[in-house]
């Protein structure tokens, strides 16, 4: 073996010894979510890469040394976004017959998730949860209980969503039949600013 071959082999050993081992940060993501995760990491100077996962999903990996920083960054950014099930997914039949109560609960849950998904698309919103109450009133009762809704919004630290509250209330009111505006509560929780 000549000196040049020895130098090349030693240089390769040192090069690979200096490389950090990669670890999977998130797996099973839709491509859009994987791209959003990568964009946030790359903007923060954290190297990452995307690889195909199972059944058309994607995995995002980072260097092990950057794993904690990546997790903290993505947690603050609300990424990847929580998957919301739509009405079609919630109402999948699992048995022959569903009770009226089961159908009602599935409907309320699906409705809440669809509204939350729409609110999550507003600029500055990191995450949104909606809780819907549709009382099972007797149609012949004099004092029917009113429907109500509670909306919890987690916003970015630099986003002021105060002006958006009336629009969110309007969206919820129009999505739930018979819901009065005064029975909708919207609460915004702003993320703390990043540490310098």
PDB file of C-alpha atoms in Angstrom:
ATOM      1  CA  UNK A   1       0.000   0.000   0.000  1.00  0.00           C
ATOM      2  CA  UNK A   2       1.493   3.345  -0.994  1.00  0.00           C
ATOM      3  CA  UNK A   3       1.501   6.530   1.067  1.00  0.00           C
ATOM      4  CA  UNK A   4      -1.310   8.159  -0.947  1.00  0.00           C
ATOM      5  CA  UNK A   5      -3.678   5.219  -0.280  1.00  0.00           C
ATOM      6  CA  UNK A   6      -2.846   5.357   3.437  1.00  0.00           C
ATOM      7  CA  UNK A   7      -3.548   9.099   3.585  1.00  0.00           C
ATOM      8  CA  UNK A   8      -6.899   8.651   1.769  1.00  0.00           C
ATOM      9  CA  UNK A   9      -7.959   5.842   4.146  1.00  0.00           C
ATOM     10  CA  UNK A  10      -6.971   7.836   7.254  1.00  0.00           C
ATOM     11  CA  UNK A  11      -8.758  10.934   5.984  1.00  0.00           C
ATOM     12  CA  UNK A  12     -11.920   8.870   5.373  1.00  0.00           C
ATOM     13  CA  UNK A  13     -11.754   7.389   8.891  1.00  0.00           C
ATOM     14  CA  UNK A  14     -11.439  10.849  10.467  1.00  0.00           C
ATOM     15  CA  UNK A  15     -14.206  12.230   8.260  1.00  0.00           C
ATOM     16  CA  UNK A  16     -16.682   9.505   9.232  1.00  0.00           C
ATOM     17  CA  UNK A  17     -15.636   9.608  12.885  1.00  0.00           C
ATOM     18  CA  UNK A  18     -16.499  13.319  12.964  1.00  0.00           C
ATOM     19  CA  UNK A  19     -19.998  12.796  11.525  1.00  0.00           C
ATOM     20  CA  UNK A  20     -22.854  12.843  13.987  1.00  0.00           C
ATOM     21  CA  UNK A  21     -25.242   9.929  14.036  1.00  0.00           C
ATOM     22  CA  UNK A  22     -28.704  10.803  12.729  1.00  0.00           C
ATOM     23  CA  UNK A  23     -31.888   9.979  14.602  1.00  0.00           C
ATOM     24  CA  UNK A  24     -35.512  10.091  13.501  1.00  0.00           C
ATOM     25  CA  UNK A  25     -37.260  13.169  14.846  1.00  0.00           C
ATOM     26  CA  UNK A  26     -40.737  12.454  13.399  1.00  0.00           C
ATOM     27  CA  UNK A  27     -42.100   9.590  11.334  1.00  0.00           C
ATOM     28  CA  UNK A  28     -45.326   8.884   9.495  1.00  0.00           C
ATOM     29  CA  UNK A  29     -45.914  12.514   8.478  1.00  0.00           C
ATOM     30  CA  UNK A  30     -47.867  13.745   5.472  1.00  0.00           C
ATOM     31  CA  UNK A  31     -45.492  15.388   3.003  1.00  0.00           C
ATOM     32  CA  UNK A  32     -46.798  18.906   3.741  1.00  0.00           C
ATOM     33  CA  UNK A  33     -46.221  18.442   7.492  1.00  0.00           C
ATOM     34  CA  UNK A  34     -42.738  17.015   6.856  1.00  0.00           C
ATOM     35  CA  UNK A  35     -41.912  20.052   4.683  1.00  0.00           C
ATOM     36  CA  UNK A  36     -43.162  22.481   7.367  1.00  0.00           C
ATOM     37  CA  UNK A  37     -41.034  20.701   9.989  1.00  0.00           C
ATOM     38  CA  UNK A  38     -37.966  20.844   7.737  1.00  0.00           C
ATOM     39  CA  UNK A  39     -38.508  24.516   6.907  1.00  0.00           C
ATOM     40  CA  UNK A  40     -38.695  25.434  10.620  1.00  0.00           C
ATOM     41  CA  UNK A  41     -35.554  23.442  11.421  1.00  0.00           C
ATOM     42  CA  UNK A  42     -33.554  24.785   8.486  1.00  0.00           C
ATOM     43  CA  UNK A  43     -34.602  28.378   9.307  1.00  0.00           C
ATOM     44  CA  UNK A  44     -33.155  27.811  12.793  1.00  0.00           C
ATOM     45  CA  UNK A  45     -29.898  26.435  11.374  1.00  0.00           C
ATOM     46  CA  UNK A  46     -30.619  22.812  12.340  1.00  0.00           C
ATOM     47  CA  UNK A  47     -29.652  20.405   9.573  1.00  0.00           C
ATOM     48  CA  UNK A  48     -32.213  17.726   8.728  1.00  0.00           C
ATOM     49  CA  UNK A  49     -33.355  15.486   5.945  1.00  0.00           C
ATOM     50  CA  UNK A  50     -36.560  13.822   4.791  1.00  0.00           C
ATOM     51  CA  UNK A  51     -36.889  10.178   3.781  1.00  0.00           C
ATOM     52  CA  UNK A  52     -39.846   8.085   2.587  1.00  0.00           C
ATOM     53  CA  UNK A  53     -41.751   6.227   5.310  1.00  0.00           C
ATOM     54  CA  UNK A  54     -44.512   3.655   5.201  1.00  0.00           C
ATOM     55  CA  UNK A  55     -47.629   4.003   3.030  1.00  0.00           C
ATOM     56  CA  UNK A  56     -46.816   7.339   1.409  1.00  0.00           C
ATOM     57  CA  UNK A  57     -45.642   9.031   4.610  1.00  0.00           C
ATOM     58  CA  UNK A  58     -42.358  10.783   5.358  1.00  0.00           C
ATOM     59  CA  UNK A  59     -39.771  10.708   8.144  1.00  0.00           C
ATOM     60  CA  UNK A  60     -37.634  13.659   9.249  1.00  0.00           C
ATOM     61  CA  UNK A  61     -34.211  13.013  10.784  1.00  0.00           C
ATOM     62  CA  UNK A  62     -31.670  15.266  12.518  1.00  0.00           C
ATOM     63  CA  UNK A  63     -28.201  14.830  13.995  1.00  0.00           C
ATOM     64  CA  UNK A  64     -28.370  13.285  17.474  1.00  0.00           C
ATOM     65  CA  UNK A  65     -26.510  16.285  18.878  1.00  0.00           C
ATOM     66  CA  UNK A  66     -29.301  18.594  17.636  1.00  0.00           C
ATOM     67  CA  UNK A  67     -32.217  16.373  18.711  1.00  0.00           C
ATOM     68  CA  UNK A  68     -33.143  18.271  21.921  1.00  0.00           C
ATOM     69  CA  UNK A  69     -32.923  21.673  20.214  1.00  0.00           C
ATOM     70  CA  UNK A  70     -35.067  20.403  17.330  1.00  0.00           C
ATOM     71  CA  UNK A  71     -37.753  18.988  19.660  1.00  0.00           C
ATOM     72  CA  UNK A  72     -37.922  22.235  21.662  1.00  0.00           C
ATOM     73  CA  UNK A  73     -38.083  24.369  18.527  1.00  0.00           C
ATOM     74  CA  UNK A  74     -40.874  22.308  16.965  1.00  0.00           C
ATOM     75  CA  UNK A  75     -42.852  22.225  20.221  1.00  0.00           C
ATOM     76  CA  UNK A  76     -42.812  26.033  20.355  1.00  0.00           C
ATOM     77  CA  UNK A  77     -43.793  26.233  16.687  1.00  0.00           C
ATOM     78  CA  UNK A  78     -46.639  23.734  17.145  1.00  0.00           C
ATOM     79  CA  UNK A  79     -45.181  21.401  14.546  1.00  0.00           C
ATOM     80  CA  UNK A  80     -46.057  18.976  13.241  1.00  0.00           C
ATOM     81  CA  UNK A  81     -49.680  20.028  13.416  1.00  0.00           C
ATOM     82  CA  UNK A  82     -52.013  17.670  15.208  1.00  0.00           C
ATOM     83  CA  UNK A  83     -54.039  15.548  12.792  1.00  0.00           C
ATOM     84  CA  UNK A  84     -57.723  16.394  12.793  1.00  0.00           C
ATOM     85  CA  UNK A  85     -60.274  13.802  11.818  1.00  0.00           C
ATOM     86  CA  UNK A  86     -63.046  15.012   9.566  1.00  0.00           C
ATOM     87  CA  UNK A  87     -66.711  14.066   9.654  1.00  0.00           C
ATOM     88  CA  UNK A  88     -66.192  11.269   7.137  1.00  0.00           C
ATOM     89  CA  UNK A  89     -63.466   9.639   9.219  1.00  0.00           C
ATOM     90  CA  UNK A  90     -65.305   9.935  12.519  1.00  0.00           C
ATOM     91  CA  UNK A  91     -68.550   8.518  11.127  1.00  0.00           C
ATOM     92  CA  UNK A  92     -66.976   5.302   9.834  1.00  0.00           C
ATOM     93  CA  UNK A  93     -69.223   2.429  10.795  1.00  0.00           C
ATOM     94  CA  UNK A  94     -67.595  -0.201  12.980  1.00  0.00           C
ATOM     95  CA  UNK A  95     -70.691  -2.239  13.803  1.00  0.00           C
ATOM     96  CA  UNK A  96     -74.054  -2.976  12.263  1.00  0.00           C
ATOM     97  CA  UNK A  97     -76.043  -0.455  14.303  1.00  0.00           C
ATOM     98  CA  UNK A  98     -75.028   2.612  16.279  1.00  0.00           C
ATOM     99  CA  UNK A  99     -77.126   3.963  19.113  1.00  0.00           C
ATOM    100  CA  UNK A 100     -78.517   7.505  18.782  1.00  0.00           C
ATOM    101  CA  UNK A 101     -76.176   8.601  21.590  1.00  0.00           C
ATOM    102  CA  UNK A 102     -73.117   7.227  19.758  1.00  0.00           C
ATOM    103  CA  UNK A 103     -74.166   8.965  16.545  1.00  0.00           C
ATOM    104  CA  UNK A 104     -74.719  12.227  18.428  1.00  0.00           C
ATOM    105  CA  UNK A 105     -71.319  12.077  20.179  1.00  0.00           C
ATOM    106  CA  UNK A 106     -69.559  11.272  16.894  1.00  0.00           C
ATOM    107  CA  UNK A 107     -71.331  14.151  15.201  1.00  0.00           C
ATOM    108  CA  UNK A 108     -70.349  16.675  17.920  1.00  0.00           C
ATOM    109  CA  UNK A 109     -66.741  15.453  17.896  1.00  0.00           C
ATOM    110  CA  UNK A 110     -66.499  15.591  14.113  1.00  0.00           C
ATOM    111  CA  UNK A 111     -68.057  19.049  14.016  1.00  0.00           C
ATOM    112  CA  UNK A 112     -65.632  20.341  16.662  1.00  0.00           C
ATOM    113  CA  UNK A 113     -62.628  18.887  14.820  1.00  0.00           C
ATOM    114  CA  UNK A 114     -63.684  20.378  11.483  1.00  0.00           C
ATOM    115  CA  UNK A 115     -64.067  23.832  13.054  1.00  0.00           C
ATOM    116  CA  UNK A 116     -60.710  23.491  14.850  1.00  0.00           C
ATOM    117  CA  UNK A 117     -59.039  22.504  11.580  1.00  0.00           C
ATOM    118  CA  UNK A 118     -60.389  25.649   9.902  1.00  0.00           C
ATOM    119  CA  UNK A 119     -59.282  27.911  12.786  1.00  0.00           C
ATOM    120  CA  UNK A 120     -55.803  26.315  12.703  1.00  0.00           C
ATOM    121  CA  UNK A 121     -55.367  27.689   9.162  1.00  0.00           C
ATOM    122  CA  UNK A 122     -55.535  31.317  10.391  1.00  0.00           C
ATOM    123  CA  UNK A 123     -52.166  33.067  10.246  1.00  0.00           C
ATOM    124  CA  UNK A 124     -50.573  33.202  13.703  1.00  0.00           C
ATOM    125  CA  UNK A 125     -52.515  30.233  15.103  1.00  0.00           C
ATOM    126  CA  UNK A 126     -50.284  27.393  16.288  1.00  0.00           C
ATOM    127  CA  UNK A 127     -53.115  25.097  17.367  1.00  0.00           C
ATOM    128  CA  UNK A 128     -56.850  25.231  18.074  1.00  0.00           C
ATOM    129  CA  UNK A 129     -59.308  23.114  20.032  1.00  0.00           C
ATOM    130  CA  UNK A 130     -63.081  23.426  19.920  1.00  0.00           C
ATOM    131  CA  UNK A 131     -65.552  21.947  22.405  1.00  0.00           C
ATOM    132  CA  UNK A 132     -69.188  21.819  21.320  1.00  0.00           C
ATOM    133  CA  UNK A 133     -72.185  21.164  23.585  1.00  0.00           C
ATOM    134  CA  UNK A 134     -75.460  20.334  21.852  1.00  0.00           C
ATOM    135  CA  UNK A 135     -77.963  19.442  24.583  1.00  0.00           C
ATOM    136  CA  UNK A 136     -80.429  16.677  23.827  1.00  0.00           C
ATOM    137  CA  UNK A 137     -83.580  18.732  24.303  1.00  0.00           C
ATOM    138  CA  UNK A 138     -87.137  17.495  24.269  1.00  0.00           C
ATOM    139  CA  UNK A 139     -88.797  19.248  21.306  1.00  0.00           C
ATOM    140  CA  UNK A 140     -91.923  19.815  23.441  1.00  0.00           C
ATOM    141  CA  UNK A 141     -90.100  21.220  26.499  1.00  0.00           C
ATOM    142  CA  UNK A 142     -90.622  24.884  27.378  1.00  0.00           C
ATOM    143  CA  UNK A 143     -87.132  25.543  28.765  1.00  0.00           C
ATOM    144  CA  UNK A 144     -84.730  24.097  26.219  1.00  0.00           C
ATOM    145  CA  UNK A 145     -81.042  24.206  27.093  1.00  0.00           C
ATOM    146  CA  UNK A 146     -79.015  26.324  24.643  1.00  0.00           C
ATOM    147  CA  UNK A 147     -76.106  24.981  22.610  1.00  0.00           C
ATOM    148  CA  UNK A 148     -72.663  26.369  23.417  1.00  0.00           C
ATOM    149  CA  UNK A 149     -69.084  26.251  22.182  1.00  0.00           C
ATOM    150  CA  UNK A 150     -65.674  26.930  23.688  1.00  0.00           C
ATOM    151  CA  UNK A 151     -62.669  27.684  21.480  1.00  0.00           C
ATOM    152  CA  UNK A 152     -59.091  27.549  22.773  1.00  0.00           C
ATOM    153  CA  UNK A 153     -56.464  29.030  20.460  1.00  0.00           C
ATOM    154  CA  UNK A 154     -52.708  28.756  20.945  1.00  0.00           C
ATOM    155  CA  UNK A 155     -51.020  31.595  19.074  1.00  0.00           C
ATOM    156  CA  UNK A 156     -47.443  32.460  18.194  1.00  0.00           C
ATOM    157  CA  UNK A 157     -45.730  34.793  20.645  1.00  0.00           C
ATOM    158  CA  UNK A 158     -45.542  37.546  18.027  1.00  0.00           C
ATOM    159  CA  UNK A 159     -49.151  37.244  16.782  1.00  0.00           C
ATOM    160  CA  UNK A 160     -51.900  39.471  18.182  1.00  0.00           C
ATOM    161  CA  UNK A 161     -55.159  37.684  17.379  1.00  0.00           C
ATOM    162  CA  UNK A 162     -57.476  39.970  19.368  1.00  0.00           C
ATOM    163  CA  UNK A 163     -58.991  41.395  16.158  1.00  0.00           C
ATOM    164  CA  UNK A 164     -59.699  37.868  14.885  1.00  0.00           C
ATOM    165  CA  UNK A 165     -61.995  36.883  17.797  1.00  0.00           C
ATOM    166  CA  UNK A 166     -65.223  38.276  16.197  1.00  0.00           C
ATOM    167  CA  UNK A 167     -64.447  36.387  12.974  1.00  0.00           C
ATOM    168  CA  UNK A 168     -63.807  33.162  14.890  1.00  0.00           C
ATOM    169  CA  UNK A 169     -67.115  33.607  16.747  1.00  0.00           C
ATOM    170  CA  UNK A 170     -68.898  34.188  13.420  1.00  0.00           C
ATOM    171  CA  UNK A 171     -67.321  31.099  11.921  1.00  0.00           C
ATOM    172  CA  UNK A 172     -68.366  28.935  14.897  1.00  0.00           C
ATOM    173  CA  UNK A 173     -71.894  30.449  14.967  1.00  0.00           C
ATOM    174  CA  UNK A 174     -72.451  29.699  11.291  1.00  0.00           C
ATOM    175  CA  UNK A 175     -71.026  26.183  11.578  1.00  0.00           C
ATOM    176  CA  UNK A 176     -73.331  25.124  14.422  1.00  0.00           C
ATOM    177  CA  UNK A 177     -77.045  25.377  13.760  1.00  0.00           C
ATOM    178  CA  UNK A 178     -78.975  27.425  16.315  1.00  0.00           C
ATOM    179  CA  UNK A 179     -75.911  28.617  18.248  1.00  0.00           C
ATOM    180  CA  UNK A 180     -76.224  32.121  19.699  1.00  0.00           C
ATOM    181  CA  UNK A 181     -73.107  34.374  19.570  1.00  0.00           C
ATOM    182  CA  UNK A 182     -73.241  34.983  23.348  1.00  0.00           C
ATOM    183  CA  UNK A 183     -72.848  31.214  23.906  1.00  0.00           C
ATOM    184  CA  UNK A 184     -69.446  31.140  22.180  1.00  0.00           C
ATOM    185  CA  UNK A 185     -66.316  31.667  24.259  1.00  0.00           C
ATOM    186  CA  UNK A 186     -62.959  32.222  22.563  1.00  0.00           C
ATOM    187  CA  UNK A 187     -59.766  32.142  24.630  1.00  0.00           C
ATOM    188  CA  UNK A 188     -56.316  32.864  23.201  1.00  0.00           C
ATOM    189  CA  UNK A 189     -53.150  31.554  24.815  1.00  0.00           C
ATOM    190  CA  UNK A 190     -50.058  33.250  23.456  1.00  0.00           C
ATOM    191  CA  UNK A 191     -46.758  31.351  23.402  1.00  0.00           C
ATOM    192  CA  UNK A 192     -43.929  32.970  25.368  1.00  0.00           C
ATOM    193  CA  UNK A 193     -41.242  34.714  23.305  1.00  0.00           C
ATOM    194  CA  UNK A 194     -38.181  32.613  22.433  1.00  0.00           C
ATOM    195  CA  UNK A 195     -35.210  32.815  24.769  1.00  0.00           C
ATOM    196  CA  UNK A 196     -32.287  34.820  23.470  1.00  0.00           C
TER     197      UNK A 196
END
